[in-house]
Short mmCIF file of C-alpha atoms in Angstrom, two decimals:
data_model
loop_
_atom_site.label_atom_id
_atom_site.label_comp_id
_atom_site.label_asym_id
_atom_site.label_seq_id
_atom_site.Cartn_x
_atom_site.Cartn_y
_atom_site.Cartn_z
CA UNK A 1 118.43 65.60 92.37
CA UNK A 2 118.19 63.13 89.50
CA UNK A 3 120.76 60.40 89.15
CA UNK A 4 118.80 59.21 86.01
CA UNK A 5 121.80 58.67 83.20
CA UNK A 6 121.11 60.19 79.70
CA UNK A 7 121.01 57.29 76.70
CA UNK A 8 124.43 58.81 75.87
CA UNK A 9 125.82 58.18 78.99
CA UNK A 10 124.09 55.02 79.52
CA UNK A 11 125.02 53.64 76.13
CA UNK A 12 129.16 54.52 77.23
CA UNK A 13 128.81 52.61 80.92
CA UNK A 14 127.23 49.79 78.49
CA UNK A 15 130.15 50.05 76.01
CA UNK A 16 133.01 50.03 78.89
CA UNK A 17 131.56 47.48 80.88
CA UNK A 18 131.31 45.36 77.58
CA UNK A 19 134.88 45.89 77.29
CA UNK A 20 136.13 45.27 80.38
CA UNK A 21 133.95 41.79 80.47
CA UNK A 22 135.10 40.78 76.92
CA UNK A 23 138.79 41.94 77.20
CA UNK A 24 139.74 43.05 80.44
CA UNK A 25 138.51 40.55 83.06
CA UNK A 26 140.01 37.35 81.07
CA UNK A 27 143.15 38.52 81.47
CA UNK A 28 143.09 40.69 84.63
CA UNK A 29 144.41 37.95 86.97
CA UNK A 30 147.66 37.06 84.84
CA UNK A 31 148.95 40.82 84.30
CA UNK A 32 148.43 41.16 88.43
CA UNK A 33 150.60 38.04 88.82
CA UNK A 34 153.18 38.42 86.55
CA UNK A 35 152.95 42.47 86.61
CA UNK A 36 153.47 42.65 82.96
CA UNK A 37 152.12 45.31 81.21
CA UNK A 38 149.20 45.42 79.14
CA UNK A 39 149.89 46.04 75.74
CA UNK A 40 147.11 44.21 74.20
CA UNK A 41 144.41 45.49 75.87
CA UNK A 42 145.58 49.16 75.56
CA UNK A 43 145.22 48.22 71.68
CA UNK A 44 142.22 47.02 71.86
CA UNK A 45 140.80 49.58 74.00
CA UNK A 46 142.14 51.83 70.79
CA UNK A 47 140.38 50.11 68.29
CA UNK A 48 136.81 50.45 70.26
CA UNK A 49 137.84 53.90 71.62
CA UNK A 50 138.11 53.49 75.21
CA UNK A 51 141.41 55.48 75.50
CA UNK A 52 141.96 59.26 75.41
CA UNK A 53 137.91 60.01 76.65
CA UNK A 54 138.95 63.52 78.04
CA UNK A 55 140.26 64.66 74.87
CA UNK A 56 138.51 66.57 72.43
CA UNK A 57 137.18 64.94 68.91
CA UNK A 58 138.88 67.94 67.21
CA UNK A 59 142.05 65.90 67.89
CA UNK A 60 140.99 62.50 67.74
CA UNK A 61 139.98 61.43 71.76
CA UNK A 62 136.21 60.82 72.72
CA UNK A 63 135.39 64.28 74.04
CA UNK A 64 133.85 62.71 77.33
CA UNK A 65 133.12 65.27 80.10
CA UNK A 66 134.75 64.41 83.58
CA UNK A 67 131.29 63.06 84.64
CA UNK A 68 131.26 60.72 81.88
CA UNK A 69 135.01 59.92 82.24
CA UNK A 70 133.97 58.79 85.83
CA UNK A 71 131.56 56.28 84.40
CA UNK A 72 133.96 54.61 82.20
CA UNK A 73 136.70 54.56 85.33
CA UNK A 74 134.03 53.17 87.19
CA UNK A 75 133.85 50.10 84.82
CA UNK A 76 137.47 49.62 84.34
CA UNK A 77 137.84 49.78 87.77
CA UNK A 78 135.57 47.14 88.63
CA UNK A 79 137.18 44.93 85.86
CA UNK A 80 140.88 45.55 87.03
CA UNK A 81 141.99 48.51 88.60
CA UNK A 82 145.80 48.11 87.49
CA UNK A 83 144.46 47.75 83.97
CA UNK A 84 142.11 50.28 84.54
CA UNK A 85 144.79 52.82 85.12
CA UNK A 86 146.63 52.25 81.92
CA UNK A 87 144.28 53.20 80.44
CA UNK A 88 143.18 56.34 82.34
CA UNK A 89 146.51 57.45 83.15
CA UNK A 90 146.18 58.96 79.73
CA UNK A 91 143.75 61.07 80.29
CA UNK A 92 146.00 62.62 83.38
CA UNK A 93 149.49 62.37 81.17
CA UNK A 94 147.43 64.75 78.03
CA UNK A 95 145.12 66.89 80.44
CA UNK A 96 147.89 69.49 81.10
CA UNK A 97 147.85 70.46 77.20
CA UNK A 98 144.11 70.17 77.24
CA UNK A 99 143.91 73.40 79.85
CA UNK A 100 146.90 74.79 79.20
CA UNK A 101 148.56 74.40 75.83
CA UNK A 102 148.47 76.29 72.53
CA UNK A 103 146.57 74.83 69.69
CA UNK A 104 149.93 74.23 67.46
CA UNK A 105 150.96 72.24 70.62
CA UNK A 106 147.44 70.14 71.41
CA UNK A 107 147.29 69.20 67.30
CA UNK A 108 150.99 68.02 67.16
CA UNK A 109 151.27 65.85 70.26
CA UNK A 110 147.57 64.74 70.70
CA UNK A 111 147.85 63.70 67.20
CA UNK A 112 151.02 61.89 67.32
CA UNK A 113 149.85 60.13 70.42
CA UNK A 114 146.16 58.73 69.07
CA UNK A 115 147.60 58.01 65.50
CA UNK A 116 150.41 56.17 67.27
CA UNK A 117 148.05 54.14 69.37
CA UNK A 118 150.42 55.37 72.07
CA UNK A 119 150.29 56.54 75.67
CA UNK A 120 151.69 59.31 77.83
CA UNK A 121 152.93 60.10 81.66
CA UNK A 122 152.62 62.52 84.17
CA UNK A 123 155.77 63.64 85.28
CA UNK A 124 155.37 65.72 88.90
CA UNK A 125 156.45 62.73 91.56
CA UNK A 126 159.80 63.47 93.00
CA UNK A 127 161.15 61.54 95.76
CA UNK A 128 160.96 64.56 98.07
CA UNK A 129 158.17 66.29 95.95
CA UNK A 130 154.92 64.92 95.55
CA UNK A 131 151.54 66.29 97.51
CA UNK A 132 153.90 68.89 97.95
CA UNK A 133 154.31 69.66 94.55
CA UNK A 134 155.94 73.49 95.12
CA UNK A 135 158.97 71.27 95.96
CA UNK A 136 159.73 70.14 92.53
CA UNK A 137 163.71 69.84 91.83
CA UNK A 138 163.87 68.90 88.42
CA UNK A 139 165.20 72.17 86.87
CA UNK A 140 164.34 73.13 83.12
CA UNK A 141 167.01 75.82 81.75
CA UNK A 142 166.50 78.32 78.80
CA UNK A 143 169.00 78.13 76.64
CA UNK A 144 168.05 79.28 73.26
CA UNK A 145 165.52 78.12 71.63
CA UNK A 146 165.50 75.10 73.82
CA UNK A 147 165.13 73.76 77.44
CA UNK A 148 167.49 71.85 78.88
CA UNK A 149 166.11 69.31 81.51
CA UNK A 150 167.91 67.75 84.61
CA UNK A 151 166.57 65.91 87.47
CA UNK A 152 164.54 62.66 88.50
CA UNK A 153 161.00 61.58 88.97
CA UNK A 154 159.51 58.93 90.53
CA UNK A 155 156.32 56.70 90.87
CA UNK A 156 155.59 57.65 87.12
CA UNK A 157 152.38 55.55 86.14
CA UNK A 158 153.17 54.48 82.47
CA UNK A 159 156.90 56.18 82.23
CA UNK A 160 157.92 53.21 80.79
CA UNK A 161 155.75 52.92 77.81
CA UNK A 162 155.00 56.14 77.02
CA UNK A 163 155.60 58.23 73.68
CA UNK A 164 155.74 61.72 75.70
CA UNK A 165 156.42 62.70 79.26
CA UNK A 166 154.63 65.95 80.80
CA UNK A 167 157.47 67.24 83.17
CA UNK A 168 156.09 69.43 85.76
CA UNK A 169 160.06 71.48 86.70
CA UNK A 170 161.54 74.39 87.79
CA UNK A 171 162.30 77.31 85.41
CA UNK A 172 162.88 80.20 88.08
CA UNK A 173 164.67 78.41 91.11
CA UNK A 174 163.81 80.29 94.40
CA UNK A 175 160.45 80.94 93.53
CA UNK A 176 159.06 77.43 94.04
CA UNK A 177 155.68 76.64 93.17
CA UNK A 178 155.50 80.12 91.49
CA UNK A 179 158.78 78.91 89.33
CA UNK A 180 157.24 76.04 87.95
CA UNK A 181 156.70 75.20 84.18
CA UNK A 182 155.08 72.08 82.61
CA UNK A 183 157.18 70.92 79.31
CA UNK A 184 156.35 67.89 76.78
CA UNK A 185 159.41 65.92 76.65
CA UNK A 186 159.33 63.06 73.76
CA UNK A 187 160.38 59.71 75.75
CA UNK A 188 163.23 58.71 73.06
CA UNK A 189 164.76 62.22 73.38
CA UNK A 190 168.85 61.80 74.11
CA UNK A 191 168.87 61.85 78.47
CA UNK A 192 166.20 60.45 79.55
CA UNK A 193 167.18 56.98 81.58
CA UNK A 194 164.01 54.96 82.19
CA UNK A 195 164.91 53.15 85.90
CA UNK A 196 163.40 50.76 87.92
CA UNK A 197 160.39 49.67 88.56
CA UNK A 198 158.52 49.63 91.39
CA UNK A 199 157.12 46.98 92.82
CA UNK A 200 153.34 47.22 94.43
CA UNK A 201 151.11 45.76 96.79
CA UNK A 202 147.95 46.23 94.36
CA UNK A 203 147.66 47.37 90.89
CA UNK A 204 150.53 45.41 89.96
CA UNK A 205 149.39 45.78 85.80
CA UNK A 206 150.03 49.33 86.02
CA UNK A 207 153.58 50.06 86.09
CA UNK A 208 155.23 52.73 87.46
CA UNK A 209 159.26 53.61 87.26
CA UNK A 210 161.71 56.30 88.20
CA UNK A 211 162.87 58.34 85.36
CA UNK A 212 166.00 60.53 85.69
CA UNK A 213 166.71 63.15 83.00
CA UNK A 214 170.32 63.80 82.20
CA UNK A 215 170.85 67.23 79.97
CA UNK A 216 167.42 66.40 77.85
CA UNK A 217 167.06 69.09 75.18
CA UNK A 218 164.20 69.83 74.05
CA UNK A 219 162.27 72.88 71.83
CA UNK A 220 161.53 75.94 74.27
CA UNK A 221 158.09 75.47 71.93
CA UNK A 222 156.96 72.39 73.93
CA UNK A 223 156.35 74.82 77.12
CA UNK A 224 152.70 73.72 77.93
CA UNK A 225 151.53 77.49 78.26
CA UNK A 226 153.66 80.24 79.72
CA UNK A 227 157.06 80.08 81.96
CA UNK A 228 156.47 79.60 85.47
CA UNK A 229 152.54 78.45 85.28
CA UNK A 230 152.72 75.00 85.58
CA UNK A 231 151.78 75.25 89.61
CA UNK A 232 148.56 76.51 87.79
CA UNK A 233 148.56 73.73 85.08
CA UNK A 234 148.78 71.39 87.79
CA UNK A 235 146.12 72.34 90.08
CA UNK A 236 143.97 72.72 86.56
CA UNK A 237 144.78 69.29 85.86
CA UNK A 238 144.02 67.87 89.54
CA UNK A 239 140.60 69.98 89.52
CA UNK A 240 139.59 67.47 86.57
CA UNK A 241 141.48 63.89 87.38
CA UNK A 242 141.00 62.91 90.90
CA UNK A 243 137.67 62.25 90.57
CA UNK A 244 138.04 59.29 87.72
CA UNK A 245 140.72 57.44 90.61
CA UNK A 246 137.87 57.59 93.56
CA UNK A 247 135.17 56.50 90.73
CA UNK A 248 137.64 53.22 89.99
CA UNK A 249 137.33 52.63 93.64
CA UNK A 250 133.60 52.79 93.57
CA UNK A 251 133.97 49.74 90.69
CA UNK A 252 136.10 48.11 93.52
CA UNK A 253 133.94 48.50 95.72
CA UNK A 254 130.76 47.23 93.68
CA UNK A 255 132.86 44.24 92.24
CA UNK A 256 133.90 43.51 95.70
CA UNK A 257 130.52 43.39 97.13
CA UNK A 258 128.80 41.28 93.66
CA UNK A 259 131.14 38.74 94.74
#
C-alpha cells in the first residue's frame, strides 16, 4: 500500500493548512468563546476556494474527490474543528443534489449558492428522528405544482445562515423510510421559523438551531430526484460525508498531540 500523496494532493493539504494558520487559528479561540459565527472566515475561505470541494467545477466548487476532501477536513480540523465544520457542512448540505438531482436543479442552486458566497444545511435531525432516519415526521404534501412543508428539525449545523435547506420528509406517510423525499427549500421562503440555538460543549463556532416549517410552499420542481427516494439520497449522501468528520478528528488528534 502506498500512502505517498500525489503533488496535487500535496499542494491542497499545503493550501488548507496555509489557510487555517493564516486565517483560521488567529481567530479560532474568540468564535469558541463567544460562539459567534464565522462569517469572515467563510468569506475568505471563498475567495481562496476552500468551500464547496465536493462539488463539481462544472458548477463552480473544487471538484475534490472524498479522499481529497478528507485532507482538507483534516487541516481545518486541526485548526478549529467548530470552524472547520462551517465550512464542510457545505459539502454535506449540497451532496444530496450532487447524487441525486437533475442537472436543471444542480446548475440553479449550486450556482446561486457559490455566486452568493453562501452556505447550505442538511435538514434530516428530528427530535425523535435522527440515526433513525426512517422516522422522519416532517411531512411534504403535493399539491399542485408545489409541496407544501410542515414539521420541525433539529441540531441543523448552519440552519441559521444558510441560503437553502435540504429537507429530508415524508411524502407517502405509512411507508416510512420508503416514503421519504429530499426537497430544496430556499431559507427566506414564507414558514420557515429559524429557533433556538443550541448550546454545545465543543464546537461552539459551528452553530446549530431548530427550524420548524409552518405551511412552506415550495415548487414540486425542487424534489432532489424522484418521490419517495430520499431514504436512498440519504444513505448516498452518508456513503460520501462521514468520512471528512472522522478525518477532522484525526487533525484533533495531531494538533492535540503537537502541543
Amino acid at each position: 500500500v502506498d500512502f505517498e500523496l500525489t503533488k496535487e494532493q500535496q499542494y491542497l493539504v499545503e493550501k488548507v493548512r496555509d489557510f487555517s494558520d493564516r486565517v483560521v487559528r488567529p481567530v479560532a479561540r474568540h468564535h469558541d468563546e463567544t460562539c459567534e459565527f464565522p462569517w469572515a472566515v467563510v468569506q475568505k475561505a471563498y475567495d481562496e476556494g476552500i468551500v464547496n470541494g465536493a462539488i463539481p467545477r462544472e458548477y463552480g466548487g473544487a471538484g475534490h474527490s472524498a479522499f481529497e476532501g478528507c485532507l482538507a477536513s483534516e487541516e481545518l480540523g486541526a485548526a478549529c474543528s467548530g470552524i472547520g465544520i462551517c465550512i464542510d457542512a457545505n459539502n454535506l448540505a449540497l451532496t444530496p443534489l450532487l447524487v441525486g438531482g437533475r442537472d436543471e436543479l444542480k446548475k440553479r442552486i449550486f450556482g446561486h449558492v457559490v455566486e452568493s458566497r453562501g452556505l447550505a444545511a442538511f435538514c434530516l435531525t428530528e427530535p425523535e428522528a435522527g440515526s433513525d432516519a426512517g422516522a422522519v415526521k416532517t411531512a411534504a404534501v403535493k399539491q399542485g405544482d408545489k409541496y407544501v412543508i410542515n414539521g420541525s428539525k433539529r441540531f441543523i449545523t448552519n440552519g441559521k445562515q444558510a441560503l437553502y435547506h435540504t429537507v429530508f420528509c415524508n411524502t407517502d406517510p405509512g411507508r416510512g423510510a420508503r416514503g421519504m423525499s429530499a426537497v430544496v427549500v430556499p431559507a427566506d421562503a414564507p414558514g420557515v421559523v429559524i429557533g433556538r440555538e443550541l448550546p454545545k460543549m465543543g464546537q461552539r463556532a459551528s452553530c446549530q438551531v431548530e427550524i420548524e416549517y409552518k405551511d412552506v410552499a415550495v415548487p414540486a420542481e425542487n424534489l432532489i430526484g424522484n418521490e419517495n427516494l430520499g431514504f436512498l439520497i440519504a444513505v448516498k449522501t452518508f456513503n460520501r460525508t462521514p468520512a471528512g468528520v472522522a478525518s477532522a478528528a484525526v487533525g484533533m488528534a495531531r494538533e492535540a498531540y503537537e502541543i
